[in-house]
Short mmCIF file of C-alpha atoms and ligand atoms in Angstrom, two decimals:
data_model
loop_
_atom_site.label_atom_id
_atom_site.label_comp_id
_atom_site.label_asym_id
_atom_site.label_seq_id
_atom_site.Cartn_x
_atom_site.Cartn_y
_atom_site.Cartn_z
CA MET X 1213 -139.11 105.73 119.11
CA PHE X 1214 -135.37 106.21 119.52
CA LEU X 1215 -132.78 103.62 118.43
CA ALA X 1216 -129.53 103.59 120.43
CA ILE X 1217 -126.57 101.90 118.73
CA ASP X 1218 -123.41 100.89 120.60
CA VAL X 1219 -120.78 99.77 118.10
CA GLY X 1220 -118.09 97.86 120.00
CA ASN X 1221 -115.06 96.15 118.51
CA THR X 1222 -116.69 92.70 118.73
CA GLN X 1223 -120.43 93.26 118.84
CA THR X 1224 -122.94 95.99 118.13
CA THR X 1225 -125.85 96.29 120.56
CA LEU X 1226 -129.07 98.07 119.73
CA GLY X 1227 -131.80 99.33 122.03
CA LEU X 1228 -135.20 100.74 121.11
CA PHE X 1229 -136.44 103.36 123.60
CA ASP X 1230 -139.96 104.76 123.90
CA GLU X 1231 -140.85 108.37 124.70
CA LYS X 1232 -140.67 107.68 128.45
CA GLY X 1233 -137.12 106.36 128.22
CA GLN X 1234 -138.06 102.69 128.62
CA MET X 1235 -135.93 100.29 126.59
CA LEU X 1236 -138.56 98.07 124.96
CA HIS X 1237 -136.40 95.92 122.67
CA GLY X 1238 -132.72 95.02 122.47
CA TRP X 1239 -130.64 93.22 119.86
CA ARG X 1240 -127.03 92.16 119.44
CA MET X 1241 -125.10 91.55 116.22
CA SER X 1242 -121.44 91.12 115.32
CA THR X 1243 -119.52 94.24 114.32
CA ASN X 1244 -118.15 93.89 110.78
CA SER X 1245 -116.20 96.95 109.72
CA VAL X 1246 -116.85 96.12 106.04
CA ASP X 1247 -120.67 96.16 106.36
CA THR X 1248 -122.42 98.52 103.96
CA ALA X 1249 -125.37 100.78 104.70
CA ASP X 1250 -127.62 98.32 102.81
CA MET X 1251 -126.44 95.44 105.00
CA LEU X 1252 -127.07 97.39 108.21
CA HIS X 1253 -130.49 98.39 106.92
CA GLY X 1254 -131.22 94.73 106.17
CA ARG X 1255 -130.21 93.68 109.68
CA LEU X 1256 -132.43 96.33 111.25
CA PHE X 1257 -135.29 95.23 109.03
CA THR X 1258 -134.90 91.60 110.15
CA PHE X 1259 -134.69 92.48 113.87
CA PHE X 1260 -137.75 94.72 113.64
CA MET X 1261 -139.78 92.19 111.62
CA LYS X 1262 -138.98 89.40 114.08
CA ASP X 1263 -140.30 91.52 116.96
CA GLY X 1264 -143.38 92.74 115.08
CA LEU X 1265 -142.06 96.29 114.65
CA LEU X 1266 -141.73 98.64 111.69
CA LEU X 1267 -138.60 100.58 110.76
CA ASP X 1268 -140.93 103.56 110.35
CA ASP X 1269 -141.36 103.48 114.15
CA ILE X 1270 -137.81 104.89 114.47
CA SER X 1271 -137.90 108.67 114.75
CA ALA X 1272 -134.17 109.16 115.38
CA GLY X 1273 -130.99 107.33 116.28
CA GLY X 1274 -127.89 107.85 118.38
CA ILE X 1275 -124.62 106.03 117.96
CA ALA X 1276 -121.56 105.47 120.15
CA CYS X 1277 -119.02 104.01 117.75
CA VAL X 1278 -115.45 102.97 118.58
CA VAL X 1279 -114.87 101.42 115.13
CA PRO X 1280 -114.39 104.43 112.83
CA ALA X 1281 -114.46 102.30 109.65
CA ILE X 1282 -118.17 101.61 110.05
CA SER X 1283 -119.50 104.97 111.17
CA ARG X 1284 -120.14 106.19 107.60
CA ALA X 1285 -122.25 103.14 106.78
CA TRP X 1286 -124.44 103.72 109.85
CA LYS X 1287 -124.79 107.40 108.98
CA ARG X 1288 -125.85 106.51 105.44
CA CYS X 1289 -128.20 103.79 106.70
CA PHE X 1290 -130.04 106.40 108.75
CA GLU X 1291 -129.87 109.52 106.65
CA VAL X 1292 -130.30 108.01 103.17
CA LEU X 1293 -132.16 104.71 103.69
CA LEU X 1294 -134.25 105.29 106.83
CA LYS X 1295 -134.44 109.06 106.27
CA ARG X 1296 -133.98 109.71 109.97
CA PRO X 1297 -131.33 111.75 111.84
CA LEU X 1298 -128.44 109.96 113.54
CA VAL X 1299 -126.56 111.70 116.36
CA ALA X 1300 -122.96 110.57 116.92
CA ILE X 1301 -121.94 110.68 120.57
CA SER X 1302 -118.50 112.02 121.54
CA ALA X 1303 -116.84 113.82 124.43
CA SER X 1304 -117.91 117.10 122.81
CA SER X 1305 -121.60 116.14 122.94
CA ASN X 1306 -123.75 118.10 125.37
CA THR X 1307 -123.70 115.39 128.05
CA GLY X 1308 -123.82 117.38 131.28
CA VAL X 1309 -120.75 115.40 132.40
CA PRO X 1310 -117.59 117.51 131.96
CA VAL X 1311 -114.52 115.54 130.89
CA HIS X 1312 -111.61 116.43 133.16
CA MET X 1313 -108.83 114.95 131.03
CA PRO X 1314 -106.12 116.56 128.87
CA HIS X 1315 -107.48 115.06 125.59
CA PRO X 1316 -111.27 114.60 125.86
CA GLU X 1317 -111.58 114.03 122.09
CA ARG X 1318 -109.64 110.76 122.39
CA VAL X 1319 -112.06 109.13 124.84
CA GLY X 1320 -114.22 106.36 123.38
CA ALA X 1321 -117.86 107.33 122.85
CA ASP X 1322 -118.98 104.19 124.73
CA ARG X 1323 -117.04 105.35 127.79
CA ILE X 1324 -118.72 108.76 127.68
CA ALA X 1325 -122.12 107.05 127.42
CA ASN X 1326 -121.29 104.80 130.38
CA ALA X 1327 -120.33 107.80 132.49
CA VAL X 1328 -123.52 109.70 131.65
CA ALA X 1329 -125.85 106.77 132.35
CA ALA X 1330 -124.03 105.74 135.52
CA ARG X 1331 -124.14 109.25 136.99
CA ASP X 1332 -127.82 109.59 136.08
CA ARG X 1333 -128.83 106.21 137.55
CA TYR X 1334 -126.52 105.79 140.51
CA GLY X 1335 -125.22 109.28 141.34
CA SER X 1336 -121.58 110.23 141.72
CA PRO X 1337 -118.92 109.25 142.50
CA VAL X 1338 -119.41 106.11 140.43
CA VAL X 1339 -117.08 103.58 138.81
CA VAL X 1340 -118.14 101.51 135.76
CA VAL X 1341 -116.29 98.38 134.69
CA ASP X 1342 -117.22 97.49 131.09
CA PHE X 1343 -116.34 93.93 130.10
CA GLY X 1344 -116.18 93.85 126.28
CA THR X 1345 -113.37 93.42 123.75
CA ALA X 1346 -111.39 95.54 126.16
CA THR X 1347 -112.10 95.70 129.86
CA ASN X 1348 -112.40 99.39 130.47
CA ILE X 1349 -113.02 101.31 133.65
CA ASP X 1350 -114.85 104.62 133.56
CA VAL X 1351 -114.82 106.91 136.57
CA VAL X 1352 -117.06 109.85 137.52
CA ASP X 1353 -115.85 111.76 140.58
CA ASP X 1354 -117.78 113.38 143.42
CA SER X 1355 -118.09 116.64 141.44
CA GLY X 1356 -119.85 114.72 138.63
CA ALA X 1357 -116.90 114.97 136.20
CA TYR X 1358 -115.55 112.16 134.03
CA ARG X 1359 -111.97 111.40 135.04
CA GLY X 1360 -110.93 108.46 132.78
CA GLY X 1361 -110.02 105.08 134.25
CA ALA X 1362 -108.23 102.03 132.85
CA ILE X 1363 -108.14 99.97 129.64
CA SER X 1364 -106.90 96.40 129.41
CA PRO X 1365 -107.33 93.40 127.08
CA GLY X 1366 -110.77 91.87 127.59
CA LEU X 1367 -111.49 88.34 128.74
CA MET X 1368 -112.07 86.88 125.24
CA LEU X 1369 -108.99 88.62 123.82
CA SER X 1370 -106.85 87.09 126.59
CA ALA X 1371 -108.52 83.72 126.13
CA ASN X 1372 -108.00 83.68 122.38
CA ALA X 1373 -104.37 84.77 122.70
CA LEU X 1374 -103.79 81.99 125.24
CA PHE X 1375 -105.41 79.27 123.11
CA GLU X 1376 -103.49 80.44 120.06
CA ARG X 1377 -100.09 80.56 121.72
CA ALA X 1378 -100.16 77.69 124.27
CA ALA X 1379 -99.91 74.44 122.30
CA LYS X 1380 -101.65 72.25 124.90
CA LEU X 1381 -104.58 74.58 125.58
CA SER X 1382 -107.71 74.78 123.51
CA SER X 1383 -111.06 76.47 123.82
CA ILE X 1384 -113.10 75.73 126.96
CA PRO X 1385 -116.47 77.03 128.22
CA ILE X 1386 -115.93 80.58 129.48
CA GLU X 1387 -117.58 80.44 132.90
CA ALA X 1388 -116.52 80.79 136.52
CA PRO X 1389 -115.17 77.55 138.06
CA ALA X 1390 -116.12 76.42 141.56
CA SER X 1391 -112.82 77.57 143.05
CA ALA X 1392 -109.80 79.73 142.20
CA LEU X 1393 -107.76 76.58 142.82
CA GLY X 1394 -108.25 74.72 139.53
CA ASP X 1395 -107.65 70.97 139.83
CA ASP X 1396 -107.55 70.19 136.11
CA THR X 1397 -106.64 72.05 132.93
CA GLU X 1398 -110.17 73.27 132.22
CA SER X 1399 -110.85 74.60 135.71
CA ALA X 1400 -107.35 76.10 135.92
CA VAL X 1401 -107.90 78.02 132.69
CA GLN X 1402 -111.39 79.09 133.86
CA SER X 1403 -109.85 80.27 137.11
CA GLY X 1404 -107.15 82.26 135.34
CA LEU X 1405 -109.50 83.80 132.81
CA VAL X 1406 -112.78 84.40 134.63
CA ILE X 1407 -111.67 84.74 138.26
CA GLY X 1408 -108.52 86.47 136.99
CA THR X 1409 -110.60 89.08 135.14
CA ALA X 1410 -112.76 89.55 138.25
CA ALA X 1411 -109.68 89.88 140.50
CA GLN X 1412 -108.14 92.39 138.10
CA ALA X 1413 -111.30 94.48 138.36
CA GLU X 1414 -111.27 94.21 142.18
CA GLY X 1415 -107.65 95.30 142.33
CA LEU X 1416 -108.00 98.23 139.94
CA VAL X 1417 -111.23 99.40 141.57
CA ALA X 1418 -109.61 99.27 145.04
CA ARG X 1419 -106.77 101.47 143.83
CA ILE X 1420 -109.02 103.87 141.97
CA LEU X 1421 -111.19 104.28 145.09
CA GLN X 1422 -108.08 105.64 146.88
CA GLU X 1423 -107.88 108.57 144.43
CA PRO X 1424 -109.16 111.99 145.53
CA GLY X 1425 -112.88 112.47 144.86
CA ILE X 1426 -113.62 108.80 144.15
CA GLY X 1427 -113.95 107.30 147.65
CA GLY X 1428 -117.34 105.76 148.43
CA ALA X 1429 -118.22 105.32 144.73
CA LYS X 1430 -120.84 102.78 143.66
CA ILE X 1431 -119.31 100.09 141.45
CA ILE X 1432 -121.24 99.05 138.33
CA ALA X 1433 -120.53 96.22 135.87
CA THR X 1434 -121.63 96.38 132.24
CA GLY X 1435 -120.68 94.95 128.82
CA GLY X 1436 -121.33 91.63 127.11
CA LEU X 1437 -119.23 89.67 129.62
CA ALA X 1438 -120.45 91.43 132.78
CA LYS X 1439 -122.72 88.59 133.88
CA THR X 1440 -120.01 85.95 133.33
CA VAL X 1441 -117.41 87.86 135.35
CA SER X 1442 -119.66 89.22 138.10
CA VAL X 1443 -120.41 85.67 139.27
CA ALA X 1444 -116.79 85.54 140.46
CA THR X 1445 -116.69 88.70 142.62
CA ASP X 1446 -118.74 90.71 145.08
CA VAL X 1447 -117.09 94.01 144.13
CA PHE X 1448 -120.11 95.14 142.10
CA ASP X 1449 -123.11 96.89 143.60
CA VAL X 1450 -125.05 96.46 140.35
CA VAL X 1451 -124.77 94.57 137.04
CA ASP X 1452 -126.39 96.78 134.41
CA PRO X 1453 -125.92 95.34 130.90
CA GLU X 1454 -127.90 98.14 129.21
CA LEU X 1455 -125.87 101.01 130.69
CA THR X 1456 -124.15 102.14 127.46
CA LEU X 1457 -127.40 102.12 125.47
CA ARG X 1458 -129.12 104.12 128.19
CA GLY X 1459 -126.28 106.65 128.11
CA ILE X 1460 -126.73 107.09 124.36
CA TYR X 1461 -130.45 107.68 124.91
CA LEU X 1462 -129.81 110.22 127.69
CA ILE X 1463 -127.27 112.17 125.63
CA TRP X 1464 -129.62 112.28 122.64
CA LYS X 1465 -132.47 113.44 124.86
CA ARG X 1466 -130.45 116.37 126.18
CA GLY X 1467 -130.03 117.45 122.53
N1 ADP V 584 -126.31 87.68 124.41
C1 ADP V 584 -125.15 87.86 125.00
N2 ADP V 584 -125.20 88.09 126.11
C2 ADP V 584 -124.07 88.23 126.63
N3 ADP V 584 -122.86 88.17 126.25
C3 ADP V 584 -122.72 88.02 125.23
C4 ADP V 584 -123.86 87.84 124.54
N4 ADP V 584 -123.44 87.74 123.58
C5 ADP V 584 -122.16 87.89 123.70
N5 ADP V 584 -121.64 87.99 124.68
C6 ADP V 584 -120.20 88.13 124.92
O1 ADP V 584 -119.91 89.50 125.03
C7 ADP V 584 -118.72 89.83 124.35
C8 ADP V 584 -118.87 91.15 123.67
O2 ADP V 584 -119.14 92.11 124.63
P1 ADP V 584 -119.42 93.59 124.20
O3 ADP V 584 -119.54 94.37 125.46
O4 ADP V 584 -120.54 93.66 123.24
O5 ADP V 584 -118.04 93.94 123.47
P2 ADP V 584 -117.68 95.12 122.50
O6 ADP V 584 -118.54 96.28 122.91
O7 ADP V 584 -116.24 95.34 122.72
O8 ADP V 584 -117.97 94.66 121.12
C9 ADP V 584 -118.46 88.72 123.38
O9 ADP V 584 -117.17 88.24 123.61
C10 ADP V 584 -119.48 87.67 123.70
O10 ADP V 584 -118.88 86.44 124.00
C1 PAZ V 585 -111.53 101.36 125.32
C2 PAZ V 585 -112.20 100.86 124.05
C3 PAZ V 585 -111.20 100.09 123.21
C4 PAZ V 585 -113.35 99.91 124.47
O1 PAZ V 585 -113.91 99.33 123.30
P1 PAZ V 585 -114.80 97.99 123.35
O2 PAZ V 585 -114.16 97.04 124.28
O3 PAZ V 585 -116.16 98.42 123.87
O4 PAZ V 585 -114.90 97.52 121.95
C5 PAZ V 585 -112.83 102.04 123.27
O5 PAZ V 585 -113.62 102.81 124.12
C6 PAZ V 585 -111.80 102.91 122.61
O6 PAZ V 585 -111.27 102.60 121.57
N1 PAZ V 585 -111.49 104.09 123.23
C7 PAZ V 585 -110.56 105.05 122.72
C8 PAZ V 585 -109.47 105.35 123.69
C9 PAZ V 585 -109.94 105.93 125.03
O7 PAZ V 585 -111.10 105.78 125.40
O8 PAZ V 585 -109.12 106.56 125.71
K1 K V 586 -118.72 98.51 124.44
#
């Protein structure tokens, strides 16, 4: 079986795929850039044990990593400890999705994976909004090419900055309030953060859809906060939390 690893700035998600491309198991852990190969190996061992699996069941891995400090530890975990190959996804991988941007090598591997999975599942044009540490938008045009998108501070980053800098505000449950018109501090902050993040996505998507080759695109939400935010908008055709992991699998499968 194939293990897909999506290393984000806050959390690392893992998905175990069978030969038919079904994701059978998924796990989530925090991303710690100081983790060693032994620690990563230990985490994998625990996840697999808990689900009645063996690390030997892994035949290969693929990784989309946007935290360079930890990529060596993952490589060592696979190649030295698990004795299995690990493919690192980048814009220069054989993805089948050409990157029409001046500096393809600078694009995050997670964004490439999103584009590949979205085009495969939903066709093109397609727009992905990924709600993680950053909120990033990834766009595939009607020719099937990746065209970039937008990057902004994610919901939790904004929330934490607000709670840190506004003396009278402290942490509240991050969920959509009943109305955009908050009638107390908690619901006002929920409105600003959750409905605000949703409205930002609506606004950016509306503008991106005006660009040549993007009109009529399906709009997909993914990322750890996709479910929280999608409650507050009807802009999304689909919420697909496993999109990035599926993209890693698809890129690996193409070889
Ligand atoms: N099981 C979970 N299901 C959904 N959301 C989670 C879950 N766990 C965490 N989240 C939220 O998702 C966010 C991380 O999203 P993610 O897309 O993994 O970010 P990144 O890829 O930037 O690390 C965290 O802020 C967390 O609050
Ligand atoms: C945009 C990102 C910060 C998103 O990271 P995440 O929120 O998933 O942790 C990441 O894809 C990244 O660092 N990209 C490099 C710059 C670019 O894609 O243009
Ligand atoms: K991510």
